[in-house]
mmCIF file of C-alpha atoms in Angstrom:
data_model
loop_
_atom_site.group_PDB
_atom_site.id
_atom_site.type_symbol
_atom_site.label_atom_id
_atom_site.label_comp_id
_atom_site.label_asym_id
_atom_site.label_seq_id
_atom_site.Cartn_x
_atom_site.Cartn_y
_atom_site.Cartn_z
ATOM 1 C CA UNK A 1 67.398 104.829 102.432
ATOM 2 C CA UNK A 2 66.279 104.439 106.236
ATOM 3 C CA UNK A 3 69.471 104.459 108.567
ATOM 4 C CA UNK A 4 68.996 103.584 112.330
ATOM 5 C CA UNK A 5 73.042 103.578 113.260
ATOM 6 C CA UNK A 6 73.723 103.284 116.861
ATOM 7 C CA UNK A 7 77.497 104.177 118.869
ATOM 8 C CA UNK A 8 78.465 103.923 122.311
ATOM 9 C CA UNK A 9 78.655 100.726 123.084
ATOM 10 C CA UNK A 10 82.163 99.424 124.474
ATOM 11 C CA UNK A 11 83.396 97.793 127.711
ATOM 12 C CA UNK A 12 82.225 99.406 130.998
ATOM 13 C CA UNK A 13 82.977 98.256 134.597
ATOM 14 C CA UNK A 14 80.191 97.396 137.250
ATOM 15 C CA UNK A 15 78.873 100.619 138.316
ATOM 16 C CA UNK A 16 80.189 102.847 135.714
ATOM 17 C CA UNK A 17 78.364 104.704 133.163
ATOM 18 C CA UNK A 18 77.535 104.671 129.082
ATOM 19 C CA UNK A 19 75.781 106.805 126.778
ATOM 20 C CA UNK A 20 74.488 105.237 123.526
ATOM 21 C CA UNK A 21 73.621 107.374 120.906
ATOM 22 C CA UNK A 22 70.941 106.470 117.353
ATOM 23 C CA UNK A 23 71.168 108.409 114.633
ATOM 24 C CA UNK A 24 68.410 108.061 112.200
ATOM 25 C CA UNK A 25 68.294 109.272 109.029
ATOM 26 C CA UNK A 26 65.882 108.467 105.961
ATOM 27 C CA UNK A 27 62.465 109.078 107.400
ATOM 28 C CA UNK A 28 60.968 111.635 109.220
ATOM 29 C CA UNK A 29 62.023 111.325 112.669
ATOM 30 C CA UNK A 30 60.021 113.613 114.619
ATOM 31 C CA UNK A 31 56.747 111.976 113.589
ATOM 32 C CA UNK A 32 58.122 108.654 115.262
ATOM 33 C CA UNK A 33 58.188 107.062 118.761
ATOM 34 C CA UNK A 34 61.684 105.846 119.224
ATOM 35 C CA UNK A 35 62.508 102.856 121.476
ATOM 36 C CA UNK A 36 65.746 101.094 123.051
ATOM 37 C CA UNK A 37 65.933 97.156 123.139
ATOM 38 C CA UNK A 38 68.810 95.094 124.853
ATOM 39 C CA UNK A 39 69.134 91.339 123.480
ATOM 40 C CA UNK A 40 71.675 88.696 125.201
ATOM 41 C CA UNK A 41 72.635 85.931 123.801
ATOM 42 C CA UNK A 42 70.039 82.758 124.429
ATOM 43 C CA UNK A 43 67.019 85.672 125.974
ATOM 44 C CA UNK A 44 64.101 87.375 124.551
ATOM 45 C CA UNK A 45 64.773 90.683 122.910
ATOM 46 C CA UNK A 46 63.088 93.323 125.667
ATOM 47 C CA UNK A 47 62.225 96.730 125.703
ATOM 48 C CA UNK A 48 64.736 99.192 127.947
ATOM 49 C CA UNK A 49 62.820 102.289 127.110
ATOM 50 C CA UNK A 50 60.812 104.365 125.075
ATOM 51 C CA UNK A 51 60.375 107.849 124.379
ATOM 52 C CA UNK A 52 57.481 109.532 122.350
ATOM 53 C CA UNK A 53 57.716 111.406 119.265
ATOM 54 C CA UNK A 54 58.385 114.881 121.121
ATOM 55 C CA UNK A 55 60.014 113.505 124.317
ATOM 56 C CA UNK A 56 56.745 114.325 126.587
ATOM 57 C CA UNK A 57 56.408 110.218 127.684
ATOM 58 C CA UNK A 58 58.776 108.025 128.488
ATOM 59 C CA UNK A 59 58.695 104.498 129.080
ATOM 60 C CA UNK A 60 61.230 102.028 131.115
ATOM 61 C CA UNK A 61 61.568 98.151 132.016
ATOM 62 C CA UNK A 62 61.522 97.880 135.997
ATOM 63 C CA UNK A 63 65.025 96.300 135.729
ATOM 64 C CA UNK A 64 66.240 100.201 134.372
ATOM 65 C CA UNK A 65 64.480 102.215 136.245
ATOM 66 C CA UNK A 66 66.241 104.844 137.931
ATOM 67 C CA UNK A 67 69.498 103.918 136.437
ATOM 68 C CA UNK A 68 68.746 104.403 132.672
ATOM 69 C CA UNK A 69 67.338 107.766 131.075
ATOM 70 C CA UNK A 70 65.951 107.866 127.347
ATOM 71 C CA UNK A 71 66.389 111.327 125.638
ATOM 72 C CA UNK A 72 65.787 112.832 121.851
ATOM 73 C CA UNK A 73 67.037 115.463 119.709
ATOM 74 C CA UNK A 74 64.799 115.863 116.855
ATOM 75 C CA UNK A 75 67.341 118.893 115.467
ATOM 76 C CA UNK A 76 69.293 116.515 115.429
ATOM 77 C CA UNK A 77 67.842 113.434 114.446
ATOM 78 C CA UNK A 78 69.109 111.009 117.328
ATOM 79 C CA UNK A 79 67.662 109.433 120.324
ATOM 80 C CA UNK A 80 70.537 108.964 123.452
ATOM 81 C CA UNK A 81 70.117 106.137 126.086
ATOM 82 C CA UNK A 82 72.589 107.353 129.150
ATOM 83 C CA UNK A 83 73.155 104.779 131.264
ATOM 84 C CA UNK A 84 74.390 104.893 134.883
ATOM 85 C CA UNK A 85 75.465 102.313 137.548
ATOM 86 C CA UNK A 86 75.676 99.636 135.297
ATOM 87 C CA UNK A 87 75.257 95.772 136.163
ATOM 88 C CA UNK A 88 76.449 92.708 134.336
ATOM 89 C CA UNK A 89 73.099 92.123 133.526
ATOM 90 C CA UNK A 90 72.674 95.062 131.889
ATOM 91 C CA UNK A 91 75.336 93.189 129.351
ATOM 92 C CA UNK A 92 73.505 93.148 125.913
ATOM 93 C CA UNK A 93 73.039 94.159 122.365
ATOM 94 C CA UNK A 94 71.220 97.503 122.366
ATOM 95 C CA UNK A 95 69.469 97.599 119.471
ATOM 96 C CA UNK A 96 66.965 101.288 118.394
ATOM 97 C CA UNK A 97 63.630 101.089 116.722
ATOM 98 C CA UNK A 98 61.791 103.579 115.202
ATOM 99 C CA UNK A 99 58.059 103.465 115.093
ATOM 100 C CA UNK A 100 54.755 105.918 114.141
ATOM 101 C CA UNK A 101 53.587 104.704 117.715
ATOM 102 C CA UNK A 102 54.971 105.282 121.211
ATOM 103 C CA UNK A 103 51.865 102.708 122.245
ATOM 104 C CA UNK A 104 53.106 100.182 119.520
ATOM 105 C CA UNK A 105 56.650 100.756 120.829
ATOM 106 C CA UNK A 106 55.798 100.131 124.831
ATOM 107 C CA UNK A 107 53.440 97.118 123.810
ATOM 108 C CA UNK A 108 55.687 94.910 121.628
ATOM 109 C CA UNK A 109 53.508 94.998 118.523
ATOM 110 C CA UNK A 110 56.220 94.389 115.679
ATOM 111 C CA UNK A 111 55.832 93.498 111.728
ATOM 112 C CA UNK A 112 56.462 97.495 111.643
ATOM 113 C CA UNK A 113 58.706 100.685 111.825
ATOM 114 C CA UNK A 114 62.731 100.114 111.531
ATOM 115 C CA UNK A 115 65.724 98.585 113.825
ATOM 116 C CA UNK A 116 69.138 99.145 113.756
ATOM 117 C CA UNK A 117 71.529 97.189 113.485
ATOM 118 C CA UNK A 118 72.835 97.776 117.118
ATOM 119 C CA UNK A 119 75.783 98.185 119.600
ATOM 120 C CA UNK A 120 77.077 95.899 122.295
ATOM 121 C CA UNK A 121 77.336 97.165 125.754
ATOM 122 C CA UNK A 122 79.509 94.850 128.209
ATOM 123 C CA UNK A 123 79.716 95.509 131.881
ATOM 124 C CA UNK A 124 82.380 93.418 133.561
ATOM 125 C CA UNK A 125 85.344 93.813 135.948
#
């Protein structure tokens, strides 16, 4: 039974901060890459970050960059996306994949690893 369950999410005003959390459960989680994607409604699904499968590489879009930090416990079995000086932009679904490959992750390749079911994140005044 693979479990990707992600918290956090909630209503946040312009500029403030969020911390989502994943906890995974089911599968080996320090063997895997673990990734954080943000979809709005009517856009592409995109990739926020990545982080590999002992935290060594990390991976962000430009549009995060600086503001948003990927992290991972593997004691624990959850990967964190903190989230600072948020933008209505930044007003999405964030959604957690798991996958054998931090490459496979940063590149988009799909048809593999797991997703959660995810958490909405709203940034508005």
């Amino acid at each position: 039974q693979v479990q990707l369950v992600e918290s956090g999410g909630g209503l946040v005003q312009p500029g403030g901060s969020l911390r989502l959390s994943c906890a995974a459960s089911g599968f080996t989680f320090s063997r895997y890459a673990m990734g954080w994607f943000r979809q709005a409604p009517g856009k592409e699904r995109e990739l926020v970050a990545a982080i590999s499968v002992t935290g060594a590489n990390t991976n962000y879009s430009d549009s995060v960059k600086g503001r948003f930090t990927i992290s991972r416990d593997n004691a624990k079995n959850t990967v964190y996306l903190q989230m600072n000086s948020l933008k209505p932009e930044d007003t999405a679904v964030y959604l957690c994949k798991a996958d054998p490959s931090f490459f496979a992750i940063v590149a988009g390749a799909n048809g593999r690893g797991y997703w959660g079911q995810g958490t909405q994140v709203t940034v508005s005044s």
